């Protein structure tokens, strides 16, 4: 009996079951293989991708590498999580009101981007607009994270790098080594010992 005869001899009910088994095997293989591209997949990934996402640099200042912020090893875990969250949305397009109805969005405005990053470090429960960020946390500059909020704009500095939607490369949230001159309209805010 050749292969075609054997295949044809399988009853229709069993053929359906065999197809389902093969589909399940293919799905499991695809899931364990990880994403086809690098970066923050949010799903299963290779050990190398996980190691890249969890990489740190020596000292207490974050570094930029290919537009992505690498957290300093001296930073507390919440600060590292804020940086990693910001990295996930860097270079998303700017969209007025983006990130306010939900933390997850296709584009972000200034306060939506800052809110998303702060949520990554479990420092915020719901998105805030720029006025809300001007009143978030405690007054003054933080050791690791300082949020700058005003009625017209918001951004933050984390471990020495600025995360902002203005005066940075690209059209949406991104990191910059250069700090902005701060007008008196901006309120400096921080949370706890961060």
C-alpha positions as a printed NumPy array, in Angstrom:
array([[  0.   ,   0.   ,   0.   ],
       [  1.49 ,   3.365,  -0.992],
       [  1.192,   6.627,   0.977],
       [ -1.727,   7.929,  -1.078],
       [ -3.716,   4.729,  -0.51 ],
       [ -3.037,   4.913,   3.22 ],
       [ -4.124,   8.58 ,   3.33 ],
       [ -7.289,   7.839,   1.365],
       [ -8.124,   4.924,   3.684],
       [ -8.359,   7.241,   6.714],
       [-11.983,   7.824,   7.664],
       [-13.27 ,  11.433,   7.406],
       [-13.651,  11.85 ,  11.208],
       [-10.106,  10.674,  11.814],
       [ -8.806,  12.881,   9.008],
       [-10.273,  15.927,  10.76 ],
       [ -8.641,  14.846,  14.027],
       [ -5.263,  14.376,  12.295],
       [ -5.488,  17.839,  10.736],
       [ -6.275,  19.33 ,  14.164],
       [ -3.265,  17.563,  15.715],
       [ -0.936,  18.829,  12.977],
       [ -2.309,  22.369,  13.359],
       [ -1.742,  22.247,  17.134],
       [  1.837,  21.029,  16.634],
       [  2.516,  23.835,  14.149],
       [  1.052,  26.433,  16.534],
       [  3.185,  25.181,  19.45 ],
       [  6.299,  25.273,  17.28 ],
       [  5.549,  28.85 ,  16.209],
       [  4.962,  30.01 ,  19.792],
       [  8.138,  28.463,  21.176],
       [ 10.231,  29.804,  18.305],
       [  9.662,  33.394,  19.49 ],
       [  9.113,  36.483,  17.382],
       [ 10.515,  36.723,  13.899],
       [ 12.028,  40.176,  14.546],
       [ 13.966,  41.565,  17.469],
       [ 12.831,  44.278,  19.811],
       [ 10.201,  44.463,  22.476],
       [  7.747,  41.812,  21.415],
       [  5.757,  41.698,  24.609],
       [  5.392,  37.958,  24.008],
       [  7.724,  35.025,  24.051],
       [ 11.246,  35.823,  22.976],
       [ 14.675,  34.307,  22.851],
       [ 17.107,  34.45 ,  25.751],
       [ 19.233,  36.917,  23.77 ],
       [ 16.25 ,  39.264,  23.321],
       [ 15.371,  38.996,  27.009],
       [ 18.978,  39.706,  27.949],
       [ 19.023,  42.729,  25.607],
       [ 15.83 ,  44.127,  27.172],
       [ 17.263,  43.63 ,  30.673],
       [ 20.721,  45.038,  29.884],
       [ 22.158,  47.778,  32.07 ],
       [ 25.147,  50.081,  31.874],
       [ 27.589,  50.735,  34.719],
       [ 27.   ,  53.693,  36.998],
       [ 23.992,  55.871,  37.74 ],
       [ 23.304,  57.488,  34.352],
       [ 21.302,  55.918,  31.534],
       [ 22.918,  55.721,  28.102],
       [ 21.446,  55.952,  24.619],
       [ 22.1  ,  53.201,  22.116],
       [ 20.363,  53.399,  18.724],
       [ 17.713,  55.683,  20.226],
       [ 16.926,  53.267,  23.049],
       [ 17.706,  54.136,  26.679],
       [ 19.765,  51.57 ,  28.574],
       [ 19.116,  51.842,  32.325],
       [ 22.017,  52.2  ,  34.751],
       [ 22.783,  49.249,  36.999],
       [ 22.596,  51.503,  40.079],
       [ 18.958,  52.426,  39.327],
       [ 16.186,  50.93 ,  41.469],
       [ 14.   ,  48.307,  39.728],
       [ 11.072,  50.739,  39.307],
       [ 13.311,  53.209,  37.464],
       [ 14.527,  50.461,  35.14 ],
       [ 10.896,  49.513,  34.46 ],
       [  9.998,  53.127,  33.643],
       [ 12.87 ,  53.247,  31.134],
       [ 11.882,  49.936,  29.554],
       [  8.25 ,  51.029,  29.262],
       [  9.297,  54.288,  27.592],
       [ 11.468,  52.281,  25.174],
       [  8.387,  50.311,  24.089],
       [  6.607,  53.417,  22.806],
       [  9.557,  55.489,  21.621],
       [  9.075,  56.442,  18.01 ],
       [  5.334,  55.828,  18.106],
       [  3.688,  58.696,  16.228],
       [  2.594,  61.843,  18.014],
       [ -1.171,  61.939,  18.401],
       [ -2.995,  64.609,  20.358],
       [ -4.876,  62.874,  23.179],
       [ -3.   ,  59.64 ,  22.518],
       [ -2.548,  57.466,  25.58 ],
       [ -5.339,  59.066,  27.599],
       [ -8.333,  56.787,  27.016],
       [ -6.064,  53.809,  27.683],
       [ -2.36 ,  53.356,  28.37 ],
       [ -2.094,  51.31 ,  25.168],
       [ -2.568,  53.375,  22.047],
       [ -1.342,  53.689,  18.464],
       [  0.159,  57.133,  19.154],
       [  0.929,  59.331,  22.15 ],
       [  0.937,  62.975,  23.071],
       [  3.376,  64.38 ,  25.638],
       [  1.449,  63.533,  28.787],
       [  0.185,  60.22 ,  27.402],
       [  3.783,  59.139,  26.775],
       [  4.951,  60.178,  30.256],
       [  1.916,  58.455,  31.791],
       [  2.671,  55.227,  29.902],
       [  6.278,  55.19 ,  31.095],
       [  5.336,  55.93 ,  34.709],
       [  2.754,  53.145,  34.581],
       [  5.551,  50.773,  33.579],
       [  7.188,  51.421,  36.943],
       [  3.826,  51.143,  38.739],
       [  3.998,  54.824,  39.63 ],
       [  0.662,  55.759,  38.077],
       [ -2.755,  54.062,  38.024],
       [ -4.417,  55.981,  35.206],
       [ -3.187,  58.383,  32.51 ],
       [ -2.85 ,  62.061,  33.425],
       [ -2.853,  65.14 ,  31.21 ],
       [ -0.058,  67.712,  31.525],
       [ -1.928,  69.621,  34.268],
       [ -2.372,  66.386,  36.194],
       [  1.328,  65.604,  35.872],
       [  2.109,  69.105,  37.191],
       [  0.43 ,  67.993,  40.421],
       [  1.556,  64.338,  40.477],
       [  3.687,  63.029,  43.321],
       [  5.736,  65.401,  45.462],
       [  7.181,  68.811,  44.684],
       [ 10.737,  69.155,  43.522],
       [ 13.327,  67.267,  41.585],
       [ 13.661,  63.523,  42.105],
       [ 16.852,  61.535,  42.519],
       [ 16.086,  59.317,  39.497],
       [ 12.883,  60.596,  37.889],
       [ 11.687,  64.181,  37.547],
       [  8.428,  64.924,  35.756],
       [  8.042,  68.423,  34.331],
       [  4.405,  69.446,  33.976],
       [  2.746,  72.644,  32.794],
       [ -0.612,  73.505,  31.293],
       [  0.785,  73.208,  27.781],
       [  3.327,  70.369,  27.934],
       [  4.851,  67.561,  29.995],
       [  8.056,  65.535,  29.791],
       [ 10.374,  63.744,  32.176],
       [ 14.032,  63.181,  32.901],
       [ 14.972,  59.658,  33.956],
       [ 18.498,  58.758,  35.084],
       [ 19.897,  61.748,  33.167],
       [ 17.997,  61.292,  29.865],
       [ 14.988,  63.307,  28.722],
       [ 11.872,  61.491,  27.481],
       [  9.77 ,  63.949,  25.487],
       [  7.654,  64.48 ,  22.368],
       [  9.197,  67.887,  21.611],
       [ 12.726,  68.882,  20.669],
       [ 13.726,  65.252,  20.075],
       [ 14.305,  63.165,  16.986],
       [ 11.215,  61.785,  15.319],
       [  7.558,  62.707,  15.437],
       [  6.57 ,  61.196,  18.758],
       [  7.998,  60.205,  22.112],
       [ 11.727,  59.621,  22.165],
       [ 14.842,  59.986,  24.289],
       [ 17.388,  62.786,  24.196],
       [ 20.706,  63.456,  25.918],
       [ 20.056,  67.187,  25.816],
       [ 18.034,  68.68 ,  28.626],
       [ 15.635,  71.562,  28.098],
       [ 15.837,  74.946,  29.736],
       [ 12.962,  74.967,  32.179],
       [ 10.648,  77.948,  32.454],
       [  8.972,  78.816,  35.721],
       [  5.686,  77.534,  34.28 ],
       [  6.854,  73.934,  34.679],
       [  6.317,  72.18 ,  37.992],
       [  9.021,  69.663,  38.923],
       [  7.535,  66.528,  40.459],
       [  8.826,  63.215,  41.751],
       [  7.59 ,  60.172,  43.651],
       [  8.989,  58.894,  46.949],
       [ 12.735,  58.337,  46.952],
       [ 12.821,  58.053,  43.182]])
